[in-house]
């Protein structure tokens, strides 16, 4: 009895949700368009499968891991996105949160819109209940997430 109480009482229960999504992740080094799952918990995990095999996995925790290769958020921006972005921009995008500390934020209906123009980037970022759209036309980056019903 004591053993059961010990193991069940001390177990840390991690809450997470898993949503089916269709996504596009297109950068200079990654090009993926697939259906998969976005899991939210202590870390974020975006996964795509094809014929039962993992095709793409992005995990955002203390570090960013792509298909098992991990790096800092700053290194991820440098190698995958843009070195001029704030460190945690990818996490904000996948969590549907404002980017660049809410710069040029416009509330719209069930979400918000941001347009951020600079000599280093030209970003359109839109969040609604149904999904996320992030496009940087200067750096040729497109990230789209749409919930599947």
Short mmCIF file of C-alpha atoms in Angstrom, two decimals:
data_model
loop_
_atom_site.label_atom_id
_atom_site.label_comp_id
_atom_site.label_asym_id
_atom_site.label_seq_id
_atom_site.Cartn_x
_atom_site.Cartn_y
_atom_site.Cartn_z
CA UNK A 1 0.00 0.00 0.00
CA UNK A 2 2.79 2.41 0.90
CA UNK A 3 4.58 1.67 -2.37
CA UNK A 4 1.43 2.40 -4.40
CA UNK A 5 0.86 5.69 -2.57
CA UNK A 6 4.50 6.65 -3.01
CA UNK A 7 4.59 6.09 -6.76
CA UNK A 8 1.14 7.51 -7.52
CA UNK A 9 1.42 10.47 -5.15
CA UNK A 10 4.85 11.55 -6.32
CA UNK A 11 4.29 11.11 -10.01
CA UNK A 12 4.36 14.36 -11.89
CA UNK A 13 1.43 14.57 -14.22
CA UNK A 14 2.20 16.62 -17.28
CA UNK A 15 -0.82 18.12 -19.02
CA UNK A 16 -0.64 18.32 -22.76
CA UNK A 17 -2.99 18.66 -25.67
CA UNK A 18 -2.56 17.29 -29.15
CA UNK A 19 -4.27 18.94 -32.10
CA UNK A 20 -4.36 17.61 -35.65
CA UNK A 21 -3.00 20.29 -38.00
CA UNK A 22 -2.10 20.87 -41.61
CA UNK A 23 1.05 22.93 -41.86
CA UNK A 24 3.56 24.48 -44.20
CA UNK A 25 7.06 25.20 -42.96
CA UNK A 26 9.12 26.72 -45.75
CA UNK A 27 12.50 28.39 -45.16
CA UNK A 28 15.86 28.46 -46.90
CA UNK A 29 16.80 25.14 -45.28
CA UNK A 30 13.47 23.37 -44.59
CA UNK A 31 10.58 22.72 -46.92
CA UNK A 32 7.68 20.72 -45.46
CA UNK A 33 3.98 20.72 -46.27
CA UNK A 34 2.11 18.02 -44.39
CA UNK A 35 -0.57 16.99 -41.96
CA UNK A 36 0.40 16.07 -38.45
CA UNK A 37 0.02 17.00 -34.82
CA UNK A 38 0.86 19.99 -32.66
CA UNK A 39 1.34 18.91 -29.06
CA UNK A 40 1.33 21.55 -26.35
CA UNK A 41 2.69 20.90 -22.88
CA UNK A 42 5.96 21.83 -21.19
CA UNK A 43 7.42 21.74 -24.66
CA UNK A 44 5.82 22.20 -28.06
CA UNK A 45 6.09 19.45 -30.62
CA UNK A 46 5.11 19.73 -34.28
CA UNK A 47 5.16 16.35 -36.03
CA UNK A 48 4.33 15.08 -39.50
CA UNK A 49 3.99 11.47 -40.54
CA UNK A 50 3.84 9.73 -43.91
CA UNK A 51 2.95 6.04 -44.26
CA UNK A 52 3.34 5.67 -40.49
CA UNK A 53 6.90 7.00 -40.54
CA UNK A 54 7.97 10.32 -39.02
CA UNK A 55 8.78 12.82 -41.79
CA UNK A 56 9.41 15.93 -39.70
CA UNK A 57 9.62 16.70 -36.00
CA UNK A 58 10.17 20.11 -34.43
CA UNK A 59 10.43 20.22 -30.63
CA UNK A 60 10.59 23.50 -28.73
CA UNK A 61 11.71 23.16 -25.13
CA UNK A 62 14.79 24.65 -23.52
CA UNK A 63 16.36 24.16 -26.95
CA UNK A 64 15.02 23.68 -30.47
CA UNK A 65 15.29 20.18 -31.93
CA UNK A 66 14.63 19.39 -35.59
CA UNK A 67 14.53 15.70 -36.44
CA UNK A 68 16.70 14.93 -33.41
CA UNK A 69 19.32 17.67 -33.96
CA UNK A 70 19.19 20.26 -31.18
CA UNK A 71 20.40 23.85 -30.98
CA UNK A 72 19.74 27.10 -29.12
CA UNK A 73 16.88 29.35 -30.22
CA UNK A 74 19.40 31.93 -31.47
CA UNK A 75 21.19 29.26 -33.54
CA UNK A 76 17.84 28.04 -34.89
CA UNK A 77 17.06 31.58 -36.06
CA UNK A 78 20.50 31.91 -37.65
CA UNK A 79 20.36 28.56 -39.46
CA UNK A 80 16.64 28.25 -40.25
CA UNK A 81 14.83 31.60 -39.98
CA UNK A 82 16.64 34.95 -39.75
CA UNK A 83 19.36 36.05 -37.30
CA UNK A 84 17.50 39.36 -36.96
CA UNK A 85 14.44 37.76 -35.33
CA UNK A 86 13.91 37.71 -31.56
CA UNK A 87 15.12 34.41 -30.06
CA UNK A 88 11.74 32.85 -29.24
CA UNK A 89 9.80 33.93 -32.34
CA UNK A 90 9.17 30.35 -33.46
CA UNK A 91 7.66 29.47 -30.08
CA UNK A 92 5.39 32.55 -30.23
CA UNK A 93 4.25 31.59 -33.73
CA UNK A 94 3.40 28.00 -32.76
CA UNK A 95 1.65 29.24 -29.59
CA UNK A 96 -0.33 31.83 -31.63
CA UNK A 97 1.10 34.72 -29.60
CA UNK A 98 2.17 38.18 -30.80
CA UNK A 99 5.73 38.55 -32.07
CA UNK A 100 8.24 41.39 -31.69
CA UNK A 101 6.73 42.35 -28.30
CA UNK A 102 3.37 43.09 -29.95
CA UNK A 103 4.71 45.68 -32.40
CA UNK A 104 1.97 47.00 -34.77
CA UNK A 105 -0.60 44.64 -33.21
CA UNK A 106 -4.16 45.02 -34.50
CA UNK A 107 -6.96 43.03 -32.85
CA UNK A 108 -9.25 41.57 -35.49
CA UNK A 109 -12.37 39.51 -34.86
CA UNK A 110 -11.26 36.24 -33.32
CA UNK A 111 -7.53 36.99 -33.48
CA UNK A 112 -4.97 39.59 -34.45
CA UNK A 113 -2.75 40.86 -37.25
CA UNK A 114 0.79 42.24 -37.33
CA UNK A 115 2.71 43.80 -40.21
CA UNK A 116 6.36 44.45 -39.43
CA UNK A 117 8.46 46.10 -42.10
CA UNK A 118 12.18 46.75 -41.82
CA UNK A 119 15.17 46.72 -44.15
CA UNK A 120 15.89 43.18 -42.85
CA UNK A 121 12.39 41.66 -43.08
CA UNK A 122 8.85 42.20 -44.38
CA UNK A 123 6.54 40.22 -42.11
CA UNK A 124 2.82 39.59 -42.33
CA UNK A 125 1.55 37.64 -39.30
CA UNK A 126 -2.09 36.71 -38.83
CA UNK A 127 -3.67 34.61 -36.07
CA UNK A 128 -7.31 33.47 -36.01
CA UNK A 129 -9.20 30.66 -34.25
CA UNK A 130 -8.66 28.46 -37.29
CA UNK A 131 -4.94 28.99 -37.76
CA UNK A 132 -1.70 30.91 -38.03
CA UNK A 133 -0.13 32.55 -41.07
CA UNK A 134 3.43 33.96 -40.95
CA UNK A 135 5.19 35.22 -44.07
CA UNK A 136 8.46 37.11 -44.39
CA UNK A 137 8.78 37.99 -48.07
CA UNK A 138 12.34 39.36 -47.75
CA UNK A 139 13.70 36.17 -46.18
CA UNK A 140 11.40 33.83 -48.14
CA UNK A 141 9.86 32.25 -45.03
CA UNK A 142 6.35 30.86 -44.83
CA UNK A 143 4.80 29.17 -41.79
CA UNK A 144 1.14 28.19 -41.88
CA UNK A 145 -0.79 26.14 -39.35
CA UNK A 146 -4.42 25.21 -39.78
CA UNK A 147 -6.42 23.12 -37.32
CA UNK A 148 -8.05 20.09 -38.83
CA UNK A 149 -11.58 19.22 -37.75
#
